[in-house]
Amino acid sequence: MSTLCRALLKNKNRCQVLFYRPILTIQTSDIPSKLQSHRKFSNNSVRNSTNLTFSNDAFKRRDEFSSTICVLACGIGGAIAFYLYKDKETVLALKAIENAELPQYHKSVRKDLPTYSMAEVGTHASSEKGIWVTYGIGVYDITKFVPQHPGSDKIMIGAGSSIDPFWHIYQQHNTPEILNLLETFRIGNLKAEDDFGTKDLSDPWSNEPKRHPLLKPASLKPFNAEPPPTLLVEHFITPNDFFYVRNHLPVPEIDADSYELEIGVEDTDKVKTMTLKDIQSLPKHHVTAAIMCGGNRRSEMTNVKPVKGLSWGPAAVGNAQWSGARLCDILKEMGIESDEKRHVHFEGFDMDPTSTHYAASIPLSKAMDERGDVILAYEMNGEPLPRDHGFPVRVICPGIVGARNVKWLGRITISNVESDSHWQQNDYKGFSPSTDWDTVDFSKSPAIQNMPVTSAICNPESNTSVSINKNGCINVKGYAWSGGGNKIVRVDLTADGGKSWHVAKLIHDTDANGDQSNLNGRNWAWALWTAEIPVPKGTKHVEVWSKAVDSNYNVQPESFENTWNLRGVLSNAYSRIKVNIE
Amino acid sequence: MSTLCRALLKNKNRCQVLFYRPILTIQTSDIPSKLQSHRKFSNNSVRNSTNLTFSNDAFKRRDEFSSTICVLACGIGGAIAFYLYKDKETVLALKAIENAELPQYHKSVRKDLPTYSMAEVGTHASSEKGIWVTYGIGVYDITKFVPQHPGSDKIMIGAGSSIDPFWHIYQQHNTPEILNLLETFRIGNLKAEDDFGTKDLSDPWSNEPKRHPLLKPASLKPFNAEPPPTLLVEHFITPNDFFYVRNHLPVPEIDADSYELEIGVEDTDKVKTMTLKDIQSLPKHHVTAAIMCGGNRRSEMTNVKPVKGLSWGPAAVGNAQWSGARLCDILKEMGIESDEKRHVHFEGFDMDPTSTHYAASIPLSKAMDERGDVILAYEMNGEPLPRDHGFPVRVICPGIVGARNVKWLGRITISNVESDSHWQQNDYKGFSPSTDWDTVDFSKSPAIQNMPVTSAICNPESNTSVSINKNGCINVKGYAWSGGGNKIVRVDLTADGGKSWHVAKLIHDTDANGDQSNLNGRNWAWALWTAEIPVPKGTKHVEVWSKAVDSNYNVQPESFENTWNLRGVLSNAYSRIKVNIE
């Protein structure tokens, strides 16, 4: 067992990093330098991760009396309720997915192939010597596959080693297609005594928060789920329990009392540590902002041709009032000035088996701009942040794709370069429809920051039956949003393929936002809308489209054909539903 | 002759307002209040218009030795050249348009109709008594037409009076369709002695600047013209002479030495007057920004169905380096603070026969934001502003539609409301494709500020022949731009209807803008692009499309059908050209 693993086991009662893996067999020369170490402010500020831990006892108490504890921990008065649901439906859904029959090649010896020790596997960890990995008791030569790995060069961390601990985290690999593909690379069997992979793994998912049973999972580990679209548009402010959840890794457990946020400037000694109380002692700002997943509405793009990514419906978006301290206040107090070419990195406490934390960055100019409204939020709709939404502190970057609104915020770094995280560099970027996994070069596209204009019809849902109202119309409801603080100024609907368009009634944040002259670039909230669309008598089926216009007069693209991209992000074409008329 | 007109004639050797019109017959109760008077800061600051005038002698000198005079007047050294072209082509084009045969009803007596005096006409200037006007010797009852007037209630200024002076300015009325329509409202003939309209009118267009013969006019009075698209994309910085011209009124003549800019806060005594030298004494900022007409590419939208507006091609855009004083520096020095709900009005020295100046406004937050880069520009590409582009001072509002970049800037006003000008309130707004002139309500749409993403294929032009290069491709060039400081991050081209897309090579402002991580929201310049598109052997005809993606990942709409609007603005669908292969 490596020194690192022993140290982790010794120091933590509960620990996210409980994998026994032969780390020493990795050839560091083959690991991209950006993955070799965490960026640090200075030697003195190496992160102390003990504030991540939570004793088993403390955890139990918190699970049982979460409401009380949160109130105490955050020092917030008033009626704050955490609901503990008997989530039978979620449990059933979980089981249905987990019990899907998956190929079990990696548990079987292939008698037609030779046997290798883990030491032998470890010598194949470079492009020159071939790149071997083990999964279960299978040994695989993945040299040819490495350049095509959707997760890019992240795969090299497993070179010459077992990929089991990674696949326990990144469970999106557990599909028949991927397991079948892996088996085509099989070259041998692992010596029985070296089979670390299939045993001795602690489950990093055992302490996920309870979720509302109405949240429909797109994946379970990590947990990603959205509410029913019809429910979503019932509330201008999305209730916390129905707010979509997009986690990339297990939800960390953080003790509010010992929580510390480190803020520093790269390559300088400028460092500051803030407790939750420190953050709460600063002027409290409230920002009503929608947060949208970069993959929202991906399932509609998939109809053109398959993409890689979670199959989100139109409800991977929510609109909440976030409260916290303004980041620009903190940075200014530290003597940091805006600089057009610099960036602010956010690192979460959530991490993968290599202790790589979830991380992302935004331009420093956005963070330093008072009108950018970037806050370190500790409340969501007047309650302490729920665990799934970043307890105790997440950054809210209004107008910017959800992926940069980092949850469980542990570190902020000012840097001359963007975050080098996988999620910033090799994910959440747009490409031409003709770019495929053979030709993609992630360095050629900018990381998604502000999101484009979109709208979605949420009620009725497609393939349902609706009745005609007394005006000879069908009632339609939905939302619209545009990133970058751009206001929704119009939503048009048609039920006749664009021959006639009907302008929806918009429900904005406040009266000020209803003033058409008020284009101040700080419209972070979504707009809900309703419309009545006339349907000729005797119509049996109708297809309804929606398209939104924002205050820059940008509009949605008509179809997904010409905006398709291999990751299925930015899926903002016209929303189209087909309904039967009763 | 009214006192006002006599005073103007007495005080000015050259004057833009030389119309003899029976002003006293206008019923002010019928004139919308916003047209009755100019907004003023205080009684003390009523605008002195003498600094607009220029003596005949001075004018002659300036015309002949403009280069020398401008250098002296502006106090700018260095090599500054004004070109005086022998613009034969422009003159020929002008004559061709002017000589088009127009109906001359207004010059003929209709013996079937009664005769009225101007005094009688003057009693019909309200909806109760009917709204009569005269044009030439025709008398017209336009009561029913008034609500449908595309120029909105501006028509009421002519109620009970002669419209001749207005139509001399707004020459877009001089079409067979409009003259035929007017004649349907004819109710009589004007008494011979009251025929002011067809005589005694000074030509406000007699002193327009010389223009480059390559500029192709969309209208002559006011002058509106664009360069050939193939020439446009030859220069990242558009030469001043080829920069499109969009004038709403005659070009005013302004003496740089006596030029004064008034800056004030509405309903307060806070007023400041600045000379050109005052403005030039402030720190000089350089901003490379594209300016685009709200109607750029309108001619393509017209293919769906007719719209009202000048028939612009794709070259009503240019990209220049503008230099001048930062507006926020001036306003801050005056003690003005940013306010999300306030506006900055800009008023030009150009004006119509009622002394209504061209005017527009932008949000104060844009003007006060250092990162908004709003400047009072006195140089264009290192030369004093040409007369057609606002000499001596125009405001540059980067990222915002051309119509707000007011030229010949005479007054800046901070106000709680938007500009009430026609061009802000009843023009330059977008609507649903189903909104027509019967249903349009201009108060329901926001004034265009930031422009949406667009691109245009400029070389080759449509319906030309091109040859295949040695790589089996055709070469294509164009520009792309997005308002609001959003950078162009990709331009895609297809020659097979979207089956395959080719990513163009972008030419950005500076190296910094080539850095994909640099999304600072201050990308005011356009991007030029080039692409090689493969064409199968034996192809005779090919249709090429371009679409741009900006840093918010907004994209162009596919077609004009679903974005058509009655004014033909925001015409940013895919650019499509058809070419023959040689």
mmCIF file with all atom_site columns, N, CA and C in Angstrom, chain A residues 31 66 81 102 114 161 169 183 203 219 222 225 234 244 390 396 418 436 447 457 476 486 520 532 580:
data_model
loop_
_atom_site.group_PDB
_atom_site.id
_atom_site.type_symbol
_atom_site.label_atom_id
_atom_site.label_alt_id
_atom_site.label_comp_id
_atom_site.label_asym_id
_atom_site.label_entity_id
_atom_site.label_seq_id
_atom_site.pdbx_PDB_ins_code
_atom_site.Cartn_x
_atom_site.Cartn_y
_atom_site.Cartn_z
_atom_site.occupancy
_atom_site.B_iso_or_equiv
_atom_site.pdbx_formal_charge
_atom_site.auth_seq_id
_atom_site.auth_comp_id
_atom_site.auth_asym_id
_atom_site.auth_atom_id
_atom_site.pdbx_PDB_model_num
ATOM 1  N N  . ILE A 1 31  ? 2.529   10.852  -18.042 1.00 0.00 ? 31  ILE A N  1
ATOM 2  C CA . ILE A 1 31  ? 1.346   11.558  -17.573 1.00 0.00 ? 31  ILE A CA 1
ATOM 3  C C  . ILE A 1 31  ? 1.464   13.027  -17.970 1.00 0.00 ? 31  ILE A C  1
ATOM 4  N N  . SER A 1 66  ? -30.536 16.836  10.524  1.00 0.00 ? 66  SER A N  1
ATOM 5  C CA . SER A 1 66  ? -29.824 17.763  9.637   1.00 0.00 ? 66  SER A CA 1
ATOM 6  C C  . SER A 1 66  ? -30.314 19.192  9.771   1.00 0.00 ? 66  SER A C  1
ATOM 7  N N  . ALA A 1 81  ? -36.126 24.123  6.719   1.00 0.00 ? 81  ALA A N  1
ATOM 8  C CA . ALA A 1 81  ? -36.532 22.723  6.783   1.00 0.00 ? 81  ALA A CA 1
ATOM 9  C C  . ALA A 1 81  ? -35.785 21.894  5.759   1.00 0.00 ? 81  ALA A C  1
ATOM 10 N N  . LEU A 1 102 ? -25.059 -6.543  -17.442 1.00 0.00 ? 102 LEU A N  1
ATOM 11 C CA . LEU A 1 102 ? -23.835 -6.074  -18.073 1.00 0.00 ? 102 LEU A CA 1
ATOM 12 C C  . LEU A 1 102 ? -22.918 -7.272  -18.323 1.00 0.00 ? 102 LEU A C  1
ATOM 13 N N  . PRO A 1 114 ? -2.538  -15.439 -22.379 1.00 0.00 ? 114 PRO A N  1
ATOM 14 C CA . PRO A 1 114 ? -1.536  -15.635 -21.319 1.00 0.00 ? 114 PRO A CA 1
ATOM 15 C C  . PRO A 1 114 ? -1.889  -14.901 -20.027 1.00 0.00 ? 114 PRO A C  1
ATOM 16 N N  . SER A 1 161 ? -1.670  0.015   -14.977 1.00 0.00 ? 161 SER A N  1
ATOM 17 C CA . SER A 1 161 ? -2.286  -0.123  -13.659 1.00 0.00 ? 161 SER A CA 1
ATOM 18 C C  . SER A 1 161 ? -3.725  -0.622  -13.797 1.00 0.00 ? 161 SER A C  1
ATOM 19 N N  . ILE A 1 169 ? -15.763 5.286   -9.869  1.00 0.00 ? 169 ILE A N  1
ATOM 20 C CA . ILE A 1 169 ? -16.190 6.696   -9.812  1.00 0.00 ? 169 ILE A CA 1
ATOM 21 C C  . ILE A 1 169 ? -16.909 7.080   -11.099 1.00 0.00 ? 169 ILE A C  1
ATOM 22 N N  . GLU A 1 183 ? -13.268 -5.418  -24.147 1.00 0.00 ? 183 GLU A N  1
ATOM 23 C CA . GLU A 1 183 ? -12.879 -6.821  -24.311 1.00 0.00 ? 183 GLU A CA 1
ATOM 24 C C  . GLU A 1 183 ? -12.141 -7.056  -25.636 1.00 0.00 ? 183 GLU A C  1
ATOM 25 N N  . ASP A 1 203 ? -16.943 1.951   -0.910  1.00 0.00 ? 203 ASP A N  1
ATOM 26 C CA . ASP A 1 203 ? -17.888 2.583   -1.829  1.00 0.00 ? 203 ASP A CA 1
ATOM 27 C C  . ASP A 1 203 ? -17.953 4.086   -1.568  1.00 0.00 ? 203 ASP A C  1
ATOM 28 N N  . SER A 1 219 ? -28.129 9.839   -14.442 1.00 0.00 ? 219 SER A N  1
ATOM 29 C CA . SER A 1 219 ? -27.148 8.851   -13.980 1.00 0.00 ? 219 SER A CA 1
ATOM 30 C C  . SER A 1 219 ? -27.208 8.858   -12.463 1.00 0.00 ? 219 SER A C  1
ATOM 31 N N  . PRO A 1 222 ? -21.909 9.419   -10.823 1.00 0.00 ? 222 PRO A N  1
ATOM 32 C CA . PRO A 1 222 ? -22.426 10.474  -9.956  1.00 0.00 ? 222 PRO A CA 1
ATOM 33 C C  . PRO A 1 222 ? -23.912 10.716  -10.199 1.00 0.00 ? 222 PRO A C  1
ATOM 34 N N  . ALA A 1 225 ? -29.734 14.423  -12.072 1.00 0.00 ? 225 ALA A N  1
ATOM 35 C CA . ALA A 1 225 ? -31.180 14.223  -12.175 1.00 0.00 ? 225 ALA A CA 1
ATOM 36 C C  . ALA A 1 225 ? -31.877 15.546  -12.397 1.00 0.00 ? 225 ALA A C  1
ATOM 37 N N  . GLU A 1 234 ? -43.824 25.498  -12.987 1.00 0.00 ? 234 GLU A N  1
ATOM 38 C CA . GLU A 1 234 ? -44.872 25.941  -12.061 1.00 0.00 ? 234 GLU A CA 1
ATOM 39 C C  . GLU A 1 234 ? -44.372 27.017  -11.110 1.00 0.00 ? 234 GLU A C  1
ATOM 40 N N  . TYR A 1 244 ? -32.490 20.806  -10.458 1.00 0.00 ? 244 TYR A N  1
ATOM 41 C CA . TYR A 1 244 ? -31.708 19.708  -11.071 1.00 0.00 ? 244 TYR A CA 1
ATOM 42 C C  . TYR A 1 244 ? -30.371 19.554  -10.356 1.00 0.00 ? 244 TYR A C  1
ATOM 43 N N  . GLY A 1 390 ? -23.842 22.159  -3.035  1.00 0.00 ? 390 GLY A N  1
ATOM 44 C CA . GLY A 1 390 ? -22.544 22.734  -2.719  1.00 0.00 ? 390 GLY A CA 1
ATOM 45 C C  . GLY A 1 390 ? -22.281 23.089  -1.274  1.00 0.00 ? 390 GLY A C  1
ATOM 46 N N  . ILE A 1 396 ? -21.399 31.276  -7.387  1.00 0.00 ? 396 ILE A N  1
ATOM 47 C CA . ILE A 1 396 ? -22.441 31.524  -8.387  1.00 0.00 ? 396 ILE A CA 1
ATOM 48 C C  . ILE A 1 396 ? -21.880 32.523  -9.395  1.00 0.00 ? 396 ILE A C  1
ATOM 49 N N  . GLU A 1 418 ? -6.110  29.715  -17.872 1.00 0.00 ? 418 GLU A N  1
ATOM 50 C CA . GLU A 1 418 ? -7.351  29.048  -17.477 1.00 0.00 ? 418 GLU A CA 1
ATOM 51 C C  . GLU A 1 418 ? -7.061  27.846  -16.588 1.00 0.00 ? 418 GLU A C  1
ATOM 52 N N  . ASP A 1 436 ? -15.636 14.976  -35.311 1.00 0.00 ? 436 ASP A N  1
ATOM 53 C CA . ASP A 1 436 ? -15.945 13.733  -34.602 1.00 0.00 ? 436 ASP A CA 1
ATOM 54 C C  . ASP A 1 436 ? -14.807 13.393  -33.643 1.00 0.00 ? 436 ASP A C  1
ATOM 55 N N  . ALA A 1 447 ? -13.641 27.270  -23.880 1.00 0.00 ? 447 ALA A N  1
ATOM 56 C CA . ALA A 1 447 ? -14.506 26.695  -22.849 1.00 0.00 ? 447 ALA A CA 1
ATOM 57 C C  . ALA A 1 447 ? -15.829 27.461  -22.847 1.00 0.00 ? 447 ALA A C  1
ATOM 58 N N  . ILE A 1 457 ? -40.464 24.223  -24.386 1.00 0.00 ? 457 ILE A N  1
ATOM 59 C CA . ILE A 1 457 ? -41.870 23.985  -24.059 1.00 0.00 ? 457 ILE A CA 1
ATOM 60 C C  . ILE A 1 457 ? -41.890 22.877  -23.012 1.00 0.00 ? 457 ILE A C  1
ATOM 61 N N  . VAL A 1 476 ? -49.955 26.568  -23.593 1.00 0.00 ? 476 VAL A N  1
ATOM 62 C CA . VAL A 1 476 ? -48.572 26.072  -23.617 1.00 0.00 ? 476 VAL A CA 1
ATOM 63 C C  . VAL A 1 476 ? -47.755 26.899  -22.624 1.00 0.00 ? 476 VAL A C  1
ATOM 64 N N  . ASN A 1 486 ? -28.160 38.600  -20.580 1.00 0.00 ? 486 ASN A N  1
ATOM 65 C CA . ASN A 1 486 ? -29.068 39.080  -21.621 1.00 0.00 ? 486 ASN A CA 1
ATOM 66 C C  . ASN A 1 486 ? -30.506 38.690  -21.310 1.00 0.00 ? 486 ASN A C  1
ATOM 67 N N  . ASN A 1 520 ? -29.812 46.343  -19.031 1.00 0.00 ? 520 ASN A N  1
ATOM 68 C CA . ASN A 1 520 ? -28.587 46.643  -18.302 1.00 0.00 ? 520 ASN A CA 1
ATOM 69 C C  . ASN A 1 520 ? -27.592 45.493  -18.273 1.00 0.00 ? 520 ASN A C  1
ATOM 70 N N  . GLU A 1 532 ? -51.306 31.017  -25.590 1.00 0.00 ? 532 GLU A N  1
ATOM 71 C CA . GLU A 1 532 ? -52.498 30.345  -26.120 1.00 0.00 ? 532 GLU A CA 1
ATOM 72 C C  . GLU A 1 532 ? -52.304 30.252  -27.620 1.00 0.00 ? 532 GLU A C  1
ATOM 73 N N  . ASN A 1 580 ? -51.371 15.228  -29.152 1.00 0.00 ? 580 ASN A N  1
ATOM 74 C CA . ASN A 1 580 ? -52.663 14.820  -29.709 1.00 0.00 ? 580 ASN A CA 1
ATOM 75 C C  . ASN A 1 580 ? -53.737 15.736  -29.147 1.00 0.00 ? 580 ASN A C  1
#
